[in-house]
PDB file of C-alpha atoms in Angstrom:
ATOM      1  CA  UNK A  32       5.401   2.802 -10.691  1.00 63.00           C
ATOM      2  CA  UNK A  33       3.254   0.498  -8.534  1.00 66.00           C
ATOM      3  CA  UNK A  34       3.563   1.233  -4.794  1.00 61.00           C
ATOM      4  CA  UNK A  35       3.383  -1.476  -2.107  1.00 54.00           C
ATOM      5  CA  UNK A  36       2.717  -5.120  -2.540  1.00 49.00           C
ATOM      6  CA  UNK A  37      -0.162  -4.885  -5.129  1.00 60.00           C
ATOM      7  CA  UNK A  38       0.511  -7.053  -8.151  1.00 83.00           C
ATOM      8  CA  UNK A  39       0.881  -5.216 -11.472  1.00 87.00           C
ATOM      9  CA  UNK A  40      -1.659  -7.426 -13.251  1.00 89.00           C
ATOM     10  CA  UNK A  41      -4.314  -6.452 -10.702  1.00 91.00           C
ATOM     11  CA  UNK A  42      -3.639  -2.750 -11.268  1.00 91.00           C
ATOM     12  CA  UNK A  43      -3.698  -3.208 -15.031  1.00 93.00           C
ATOM     13  CA  UNK A  44      -7.076  -4.900 -14.773  1.00 93.00           C
ATOM     14  CA  UNK A  45      -8.307  -2.020 -12.515  1.00 92.00           C
ATOM     15  CA  UNK A  46      -7.042   0.670 -14.959  1.00 93.00           C
ATOM     16  CA  UNK A  47      -9.051  -1.025 -17.791  1.00 94.00           C
ATOM     17  CA  UNK A  48     -12.191   0.235 -16.027  1.00 94.00           C
ATOM     18  CA  UNK A  49     -11.040   3.705 -17.095  1.00 93.00           C
ATOM     19  CA  UNK A  50     -10.319   2.467 -20.634  1.00 95.00           C
ATOM     20  CA  UNK A  51      -6.551   2.550 -20.037  1.00 94.00           C
ATOM     21  CA  UNK A  52      -4.525  -0.172 -21.843  1.00 95.00           C
ATOM     22  CA  UNK A  53      -1.594  -0.861 -19.529  1.00 92.00           C
ATOM     23  CA  UNK A  54       0.943  -3.552 -20.327  1.00 92.00           C
ATOM     24  CA  UNK A  55       3.887  -5.220 -18.461  1.00 90.00           C
ATOM     25  CA  UNK A  56       7.532  -5.298 -19.362  1.00 87.00           C
ATOM     26  CA  UNK A  57       9.656  -8.050 -17.801  1.00 87.00           C
ATOM     27  CA  UNK A  58      12.676  -5.848 -17.638  1.00 87.00           C
ATOM     28  CA  UNK A  59      10.819  -3.385 -15.356  1.00 87.00           C
ATOM     29  CA  UNK A  60       8.665  -5.698 -13.141  1.00 83.00           C
ATOM     30  CA  UNK A  61       7.044  -2.871 -11.137  1.00 82.00           C
ATOM     31  CA  UNK A  62       6.079  -0.740 -14.179  1.00 87.00           C
ATOM     32  CA  UNK A  63       2.839  -0.394 -15.973  1.00 90.00           C
ATOM     33  CA  UNK A  64       3.429   0.958 -19.479  1.00 91.00           C
ATOM     34  CA  UNK A  65       0.635   3.299 -20.649  1.00 92.00           C
ATOM     35  CA  UNK A  66       0.269   4.937 -24.108  1.00 91.00           C
ATOM     36  CA  UNK A  67       1.236   8.610 -24.113  1.00 87.00           C
ATOM     37  CA  UNK A  68      -2.433   9.659 -24.682  1.00 93.00           C
ATOM     38  CA  UNK A  69      -3.742   7.689 -21.687  1.00 94.00           C
ATOM     39  CA  UNK A  70      -2.766   9.643 -18.514  1.00 91.00           C
ATOM     40  CA  UNK A  71      -3.839   7.881 -15.262  1.00 92.00           C
ATOM     41  CA  UNK A  72      -4.550  11.027 -13.216  1.00 92.00           C
ATOM     42  CA  UNK A  73      -8.344  10.612 -12.948  1.00 93.00           C
ATOM     43  CA  UNK A  74      -8.162   6.968 -11.848  1.00 92.00           C
ATOM     44  CA  UNK A  75      -8.636   5.661  -8.392  1.00 92.00           C
ATOM     45  CA  UNK A  76      -5.229   3.913  -8.280  1.00 87.00           C
ATOM     46  CA  UNK A  77      -3.452   7.271  -8.982  1.00 88.00           C
ATOM     47  CA  UNK A  78      -5.567   9.350  -6.679  1.00 89.00           C
ATOM     48  CA  UNK A  79      -5.176   6.884  -3.821  1.00 85.00           C
ATOM     49  CA  UNK A  80      -1.376   6.927  -4.253  1.00 79.00           C
ATOM     50  CA  UNK A  81      -1.132   3.272  -5.364  1.00 84.00           C
ATOM     51  CA  UNK A  82       0.573   4.255  -8.639  1.00 85.00           C
ATOM     52  CA  UNK A  83       2.686   7.152  -9.657  1.00 81.00           C
ATOM     53  CA  UNK A  84       4.069   8.485 -13.025  1.00 84.00           C
ATOM     54  CA  UNK A  85       7.719   7.639 -13.383  1.00 83.00           C
ATOM     55  CA  UNK A  86       9.897   6.528 -16.255  1.00 85.00           C
ATOM     56  CA  UNK A  87      10.552   2.781 -16.113  1.00 85.00           C
ATOM     57  CA  UNK A  88      14.372   3.338 -16.165  1.00 85.00           C
ATOM     58  CA  UNK A  89      14.086   5.462 -13.049  1.00 86.00           C
ATOM     59  CA  UNK A  90      12.038   2.775 -11.352  1.00 85.00           C
ATOM     60  CA  UNK A  91      14.764   0.229 -12.210  1.00 89.00           C
ATOM     61  CA  UNK A  92      17.308   2.036 -10.134  1.00 91.00           C
ATOM     62  CA  UNK A  93      15.845   0.908  -6.803  1.00 90.00           C
ATOM     63  CA  UNK A  94      15.578  -2.659  -8.047  1.00 91.00           C
ATOM     64  CA  UNK A  95      19.368  -2.738  -8.559  1.00 95.00           C
ATOM     65  CA  UNK A  96      19.711  -2.501  -4.796  1.00 93.00           C
ATOM     66  CA  UNK A  97      17.618  -5.618  -4.079  1.00 91.00           C
ATOM     67  CA  UNK A  98      17.731  -7.174  -1.588  1.00 93.00           C
ATOM     68  CA  UNK A  99      18.082  -4.014   0.538  1.00 95.00           C
ATOM     69  CA  UNK A 100      20.927  -4.518   2.992  1.00 95.00           C
ATOM     70  CA  UNK A 101      21.500  -3.394   6.521  1.00 96.00           C
ATOM     71  CA  UNK A 102      19.390  -1.792   9.245  1.00 97.00           C
ATOM     72  CA  UNK A 103      19.672   1.650   7.623  1.00 98.00           C
ATOM     73  CA  UNK A 104      18.955   2.509   3.922  1.00 98.00           C
ATOM     74  CA  UNK A 105      19.926   6.027   2.881  1.00 98.00           C
ATOM     75  CA  UNK A 106      18.344   7.908  -0.045  1.00 97.00           C
ATOM     76  CA  UNK A 107      20.930  10.524  -0.719  1.00 97.00           C
ATOM     77  CA  UNK A 108      19.591  13.599  -2.658  1.00 93.00           C
ATOM     78  CA  UNK A 109      16.004  12.395  -2.048  1.00 94.00           C
ATOM     79  CA  UNK A 110      14.153  15.381  -3.443  1.00 91.00           C
ATOM     80  CA  UNK A 111      10.397  14.883  -3.078  1.00 87.00           C
ATOM     81  CA  UNK A 112      11.030  11.244  -2.085  1.00 90.00           C
ATOM     82  CA  UNK A 113       9.776   9.234  -5.041  1.00 89.00           C
ATOM     83  CA  UNK A 114      12.593   6.695  -4.552  1.00 92.00           C
ATOM     84  CA  UNK A 115      12.396   6.968  -0.722  1.00 94.00           C
ATOM     85  CA  UNK A 116       8.822   5.683  -1.044  1.00 90.00           C
ATOM     86  CA  UNK A 117       9.887   2.856  -3.340  1.00 90.00           C
ATOM     87  CA  UNK A 118      12.574   1.928  -0.833  1.00 93.00           C
ATOM     88  CA  UNK A 119      10.102   1.976   2.078  1.00 93.00           C
ATOM     89  CA  UNK A 120       7.761  -0.476   0.274  1.00 88.00           C
ATOM     90  CA  UNK A 121      10.674  -2.840  -0.677  1.00 90.00           C
ATOM     91  CA  UNK A 122      12.058  -3.209   2.863  1.00 92.00           C
ATOM     92  CA  UNK A 123      12.842  -6.868   3.697  1.00 90.00           C
ATOM     93  CA  UNK A 124      12.074  -6.206   7.439  1.00 91.00           C
ATOM     94  CA  UNK A 125       9.956  -3.862   9.443  1.00 90.00           C
ATOM     95  CA  UNK A 126      13.103  -3.134  11.487  1.00 94.00           C
ATOM     96  CA  UNK A 127      14.830  -1.563   8.441  1.00 97.00           C
ATOM     97  CA  UNK A 128      14.827   2.240   8.637  1.00 97.00           C
ATOM     98  CA  UNK A 129      14.996   4.599   5.736  1.00 98.00           C
ATOM     99  CA  UNK A 130      16.721   8.014   5.848  1.00 98.00           C
ATOM    100  CA  UNK A 131      15.922  10.631   3.199  1.00 97.00           C
ATOM    101  CA  UNK A 132      18.695  13.234   2.862  1.00 97.00           C
ATOM    102  CA  UNK A 133      18.165  16.439   0.854  1.00 96.00           C
ATOM    103  CA  UNK A 134      19.322  19.999   0.909  1.00 95.00           C
ATOM    104  CA  UNK A 135      15.685  21.315   0.688  1.00 96.00           C
ATOM    105  CA  UNK A 136      13.652  21.433   3.920  1.00 96.00           C
ATOM    106  CA  UNK A 137      10.437  22.006   2.002  1.00 96.00           C
ATOM    107  CA  UNK A 138      10.922  18.909  -0.116  1.00 95.00           C
ATOM    108  CA  UNK A 139      11.503  16.812   2.911  1.00 96.00           C
ATOM    109  CA  UNK A 140       8.487  18.258   4.677  1.00 96.00           C
ATOM    110  CA  UNK A 141       6.316  17.179   1.675  1.00 94.00           C
ATOM    111  CA  UNK A 142       7.886  13.744   1.813  1.00 94.00           C
ATOM    112  CA  UNK A 143       7.034  13.279   5.474  1.00 94.00           C
ATOM    113  CA  UNK A 144       3.438  14.553   4.958  1.00 92.00           C
ATOM    114  CA  UNK A 145       3.044  11.848   2.307  1.00 88.00           C
ATOM    115  CA  UNK A 146       4.975   9.139   4.208  1.00 91.00           C
ATOM    116  CA  UNK A 147       4.650   9.807   7.998  1.00 93.00           C
ATOM    117  CA  UNK A 148       5.743   6.311   9.082  1.00 95.00           C
ATOM    118  CA  UNK A 149       8.242   6.398  11.908  1.00 95.00           C
ATOM    119  CA  UNK A 150      10.554   4.119   9.997  1.00 96.00           C
ATOM    120  CA  UNK A 151      11.230   7.054   7.601  1.00 97.00           C
ATOM    121  CA  UNK A 152      13.491   9.799   8.746  1.00 97.00           C
ATOM    122  CA  UNK A 153      14.507  13.034   7.053  1.00 96.00           C
ATOM    123  CA  UNK A 154      17.778  14.877   7.314  1.00 97.00           C
ATOM    124  CA  UNK A 155      18.428  18.344   5.808  1.00 97.00           C
ATOM    125  CA  UNK A 156      22.025  18.404   4.565  1.00 96.00           C
ATOM    126  CA  UNK A 157      24.195  19.186   1.570  1.00 95.00           C
ATOM    127  CA  UNK A 158      25.448  15.885   0.299  1.00 93.00           C
ATOM    128  CA  UNK A 159      28.380  17.453  -1.452  1.00 94.00           C
ATOM    129  CA  UNK A 160      29.989  18.201   1.923  1.00 90.00           C
ATOM    130  CA  UNK A 161      30.605  16.276   5.062  1.00 88.00           C
ATOM    131  CA  UNK A 162      27.400  14.710   6.147  1.00 93.00           C
ATOM    132  CA  UNK A 163      26.482  14.543   9.900  1.00 94.00           C
ATOM    133  CA  UNK A 164      26.402  10.742   9.737  1.00 96.00           C
ATOM    134  CA  UNK A 165      29.002   8.388  10.986  1.00 95.00           C
ATOM    135  CA  UNK A 166      31.182   6.334   8.623  1.00 96.00           C
ATOM    136  CA  UNK A 167      29.798   2.914   7.790  1.00 96.00           C
ATOM    137  CA  UNK A 168      26.280   3.656   9.051  1.00 97.00           C
ATOM    138  CA  UNK A 169      24.258   2.275   6.102  1.00 98.00           C
ATOM    139  CA  UNK A 170      23.948  -1.130   4.453  1.00 97.00           C
ATOM    140  CA  UNK A 171      22.365   0.414   1.403  1.00 98.00           C
ATOM    141  CA  UNK A 172      22.819   3.844  -0.147  1.00 98.00           C
ATOM    142  CA  UNK A 173      20.844   5.197  -3.190  1.00 98.00           C
ATOM    143  CA  UNK A 174      22.344   8.203  -4.888  1.00 97.00           C
ATOM    144  CA  UNK A 175      20.231   9.484  -7.762  1.00 95.00           C
ATOM    145  CA  UNK A 176      22.506  12.371  -8.335  1.00 94.00           C
ATOM    146  CA  UNK A 177      21.693  15.847  -9.814  1.00 89.00           C
ATOM    147  CA  UNK A 178      22.802  15.848 -13.450  1.00 82.00           C
ATOM    148  CA  UNK A 179      22.586  17.463 -16.856  1.00 81.00           C
ATOM    149  CA  UNK A 180      19.171  15.655 -17.538  1.00 76.00           C
ATOM    150  CA  UNK A 181      20.428  15.068 -21.104  1.00 79.00           C
ATOM    151  CA  UNK A 182      18.989  11.494 -20.884  1.00 72.00           C
ATOM    152  CA  UNK A 183      15.441  12.974 -20.923  1.00 64.00           C
ATOM    153  CA  UNK A 184      15.688  14.558 -24.349  1.00 59.00           C
ATOM    154  CA  UNK A 185      13.073  12.300 -25.896  1.00 63.00           C
ATOM    155  CA  UNK A 186      10.465  13.875 -23.587  1.00 65.00           C
ATOM    156  CA  UNK A 187      12.193  17.254 -23.033  1.00 63.00           C
ATOM    157  CA  UNK A 188      13.960  18.191 -26.248  1.00 64.00           C
ATOM    158  CA  UNK A 189      14.287  21.769 -24.958  1.00 68.00           C
ATOM    159  CA  UNK A 190      17.031  20.554 -22.562  1.00 65.00           C
ATOM    160  CA  UNK A 191      19.569  20.520 -25.364  1.00 64.00           C
ATOM    161  CA  UNK A 192      19.150  24.283 -25.733  1.00 59.00           C
ATOM    162  CA  UNK A 193      19.734  24.909 -22.042  1.00 67.00           C
ATOM    163  CA  UNK A 194      22.862  22.841 -21.434  1.00 68.00           C
ATOM    164  CA  UNK A 195      26.438  24.009 -22.081  1.00 70.00           C
ATOM    165  CA  UNK A 196      29.737  22.074 -21.555  1.00 66.00           C
ATOM    166  CA  UNK A 197      30.438  24.086 -18.437  1.00 77.00           C
ATOM    167  CA  UNK A 198      27.099  22.989 -17.012  1.00 76.00           C
ATOM    168  CA  UNK A 199      28.051  19.310 -17.406  1.00 80.00           C
ATOM    169  CA  UNK A 200      31.469  20.052 -15.796  1.00 86.00           C
ATOM    170  CA  UNK A 201      29.775  21.702 -12.785  1.00 88.00           C
ATOM    171  CA  UNK A 202      27.504  18.704 -12.346  1.00 90.00           C
ATOM    172  CA  UNK A 203      30.431  16.269 -12.526  1.00 93.00           C
ATOM    173  CA  UNK A 204      32.125  18.074  -9.700  1.00 95.00           C
ATOM    174  CA  UNK A 205      28.963  17.753  -7.565  1.00 95.00           C
ATOM    175  CA  UNK A 206      28.477  14.160  -8.519  1.00 96.00           C
ATOM    176  CA  UNK A 207      31.976  13.253  -7.633  1.00 97.00           C
ATOM    177  CA  UNK A 208      31.683  14.840  -4.169  1.00 97.00           C
ATOM    178  CA  UNK A 209      28.326  13.183  -3.563  1.00 97.00           C
ATOM    179  CA  UNK A 210      29.612   9.771  -4.572  1.00 98.00           C
ATOM    180  CA  UNK A 211      32.441  10.064  -2.133  1.00 97.00           C
ATOM    181  CA  UNK A 212      30.005  10.965   0.682  1.00 96.00           C
ATOM    182  CA  UNK A 213      27.701   8.012  -0.335  1.00 97.00           C
ATOM    183  CA  UNK A 214      30.627   5.509  -0.354  1.00 97.00           C
ATOM    184  CA  UNK A 215      31.755   6.724   3.131  1.00 97.00           C
ATOM    185  CA  UNK A 216      28.315   5.815   4.587  1.00 97.00           C
ATOM    186  CA  UNK A 217      28.561   2.148   3.461  1.00 97.00           C
ATOM    187  CA  UNK A 218      29.242  -0.581   6.012  1.00 97.00           C
ATOM    188  CA  UNK A 219      31.474  -3.546   4.956  1.00 95.00           C
ATOM    189  CA  UNK A 220      29.540  -5.539   2.437  1.00 95.00           C
ATOM    190  CA  UNK A 221      27.129  -2.683   1.805  1.00 97.00           C
ATOM    191  CA  UNK A 222      25.860  -1.637  -1.606  1.00 97.00           C
ATOM    192  CA  UNK A 223      25.609   1.735  -3.261  1.00 98.00           C
ATOM    193  CA  UNK A 224      23.525   2.455  -6.381  1.00 98.00           C
ATOM    194  CA  UNK A 225      24.704   5.573  -8.226  1.00 98.00           C
ATOM    195  CA  UNK A 226      22.397   6.868 -10.929  1.00 97.00           C
ATOM    196  CA  UNK A 227      21.958   9.865 -13.292  1.00 96.00           C
ATOM    197  CA  UNK A 228      19.374  10.580 -16.016  1.00 92.00           C
ATOM    198  CA  UNK A 229      22.197  11.136 -18.492  1.00 92.00           C
ATOM    199  CA  UNK A 230      24.049   9.356 -21.243  1.00 92.00           C
ATOM    200  CA  UNK A 231      27.127  11.534 -20.913  1.00 92.00           C
ATOM    201  CA  UNK A 232      30.238   9.425 -20.114  1.00 95.00           C
ATOM    202  CA  UNK A 233      31.666  12.126 -17.787  1.00 95.00           C
ATOM    203  CA  UNK A 234      28.615  11.830 -15.541  1.00 96.00           C
ATOM    204  CA  UNK A 235      28.462   8.047 -15.725  1.00 97.00           C
ATOM    205  CA  UNK A 236      31.019   5.540 -16.983  1.00 97.00           C
ATOM    206  CA  UNK A 237      33.982   7.773 -16.683  1.00 97.00           C
ATOM    207  CA  UNK A 238      33.016   9.042 -13.249  1.00 98.00           C
ATOM    208  CA  UNK A 239      32.449   5.618 -11.766  1.00 98.00           C
ATOM    209  CA  UNK A 240      35.483   4.047 -13.427  1.00 98.00           C
ATOM    210  CA  UNK A 241      37.638   6.893 -11.911  1.00 98.00           C
ATOM    211  CA  UNK A 242      36.137   6.366  -8.483  1.00 98.00           C
ATOM    212  CA  UNK A 243      36.819   2.645  -8.575  1.00 98.00           C
ATOM    213  CA  UNK A 244      40.342   3.076  -9.778  1.00 98.00           C
ATOM    214  CA  UNK A 245      41.121   5.495  -6.911  1.00 97.00           C
ATOM    215  CA  UNK A 246      39.321   3.411  -4.174  1.00 97.00           C
ATOM    216  CA  UNK A 247      40.199  -0.228  -4.493  1.00 96.00           C
ATOM    217  CA  UNK A 248      38.120  -1.223  -1.479  1.00 96.00           C
ATOM    218  CA  UNK A 249      35.039  -0.857  -3.760  1.00 98.00           C
ATOM    219  CA  UNK A 250      33.999  -2.914  -6.783  1.00 97.00           C
ATOM    220  CA  UNK A 251      31.326  -2.804  -9.402  1.00 98.00           C
ATOM    221  CA  UNK A 252      28.624  -5.465  -9.437  1.00 98.00           C
ATOM    222  CA  UNK A 253      27.164  -6.243 -12.867  1.00 98.00           C
ATOM    223  CA  UNK A 254      23.596  -5.158 -13.525  1.00 97.00           C
ATOM    224  CA  UNK A 255      21.117  -7.517 -15.207  1.00 95.00           C
ATOM    225  CA  UNK A 256      22.168  -8.153 -18.802  1.00 95.00           C
ATOM    226  CA  UNK A 257      18.909  -6.751 -20.252  1.00 94.00           C
ATOM    227  CA  UNK A 258      19.753  -3.348 -18.811  1.00 95.00           C
ATOM    228  CA  UNK A 259      23.505  -3.346 -19.313  1.00 96.00           C
ATOM    229  CA  UNK A 260      25.642  -1.030 -21.363  1.00 96.00           C
ATOM    230  CA  UNK A 261      27.527  -3.584 -23.573  1.00 95.00           C
ATOM    231  CA  UNK A 262      31.037  -4.216 -22.444  1.00 95.00           C
ATOM    232  CA  UNK A 263      30.524  -2.756 -18.991  1.00 97.00           C
ATOM    233  CA  UNK A 264      28.994  -3.807 -15.659  1.00 98.00           C
ATOM    234  CA  UNK A 265      26.799  -0.683 -15.701  1.00 98.00           C
ATOM    235  CA  UNK A 266      23.231   0.047 -16.697  1.00 97.00           C
ATOM    236  CA  UNK A 267      22.397   2.361 -19.609  1.00 97.00           C
ATOM    237  CA  UNK A 268      18.791   2.394 -20.846  1.00 95.00           C
ATOM    238  CA  UNK A 269      17.968   3.846 -24.202  1.00 93.00           C
ATOM    239  CA  UNK A 270      14.802   4.744 -26.167  1.00 90.00           C
ATOM    240  CA  UNK A 271      15.700   2.323 -28.868  1.00 89.00           C
ATOM    241  CA  UNK A 272      16.495  -0.717 -26.672  1.00 90.00           C
ATOM    242  CA  UNK A 273      14.118  -0.109 -23.790  1.00 91.00           C
ATOM    243  CA  UNK A 274      11.598   2.580 -24.812  1.00 89.00           C
ATOM    244  CA  UNK A 275      12.730   4.747 -21.879  1.00 89.00           C
ATOM    245  CA  UNK A 276      14.771   7.730 -20.994  1.00 88.00           C
ATOM    246  CA  UNK A 277      18.504   7.288 -20.948  1.00 89.00           C
ATOM    247  CA  UNK A 278      19.479   6.408 -17.453  1.00 94.00           C
ATOM    248  CA  UNK A 279      22.969   5.407 -16.327  1.00 97.00           C
ATOM    249  CA  UNK A 280      23.357   3.457 -13.019  1.00 98.00           C
ATOM    250  CA  UNK A 281      26.118   1.537 -11.332  1.00 98.00           C
ATOM    251  CA  UNK A 282      26.066  -0.952  -8.448  1.00 98.00           C
ATOM    252  CA  UNK A 283      29.059  -0.407  -6.115  1.00 98.00           C
ATOM    253  CA  UNK A 284      29.920  -2.775  -3.349  1.00 97.00           C
ATOM    254  CA  UNK A 285      32.293  -2.310  -0.431  1.00 93.00           C
ATOM    255  CA  UNK A 286      34.529  -5.303   0.141  1.00 82.00           C
TER     256      UNK A 286
END
């Protein structure tokens, strides 16, 4: 993932000095696709923080929220802040603030060390419970929810030996609670992007369909056709179609 306003072609040209053969993919405009045997870790762009390793499908999640709405953008379940940083660089105005929410204080501390800008805030909270934020506070919410990680099997085949049906059921319960909290934060006209690195319907299509059926004030906004799961308004990337992990995502808008 390319950070900031630097053009992808310029970074590709720079990486060529280290004999790395990066290429573009129009479906993932901020991605530089490198062969598996060409890691960028010794290059200046990586060491200076101008690029970071990330699956193209994961990068696409933030793009689904463009243009970022409202004065406050919330990254719910921010972790180490990879997506928080992407959000920060995509702001449409310097007045827009970004709030990273995570249950881990240490993760948020590392995020603030890497991104000390005053426009970026950090809140330690459990997003499966009532958040200490008022209803309708955010114009945009990103929820990259904890999941079974079954969508990463192409790179981590060992995952299939770790997961059991009860594990997926437990994750669905957490995802449902987090989605409710995320939706509560949206202001009228605000947008929520819900994502999981999983192809399991219970964590993706079925969960979002159930949420929309129970909450008619919200609607799904179709994702770009190149990323769409056929017959749905949702995103599902696959190794065969996109050369990526299997990522599900939905754009949800409050009327």
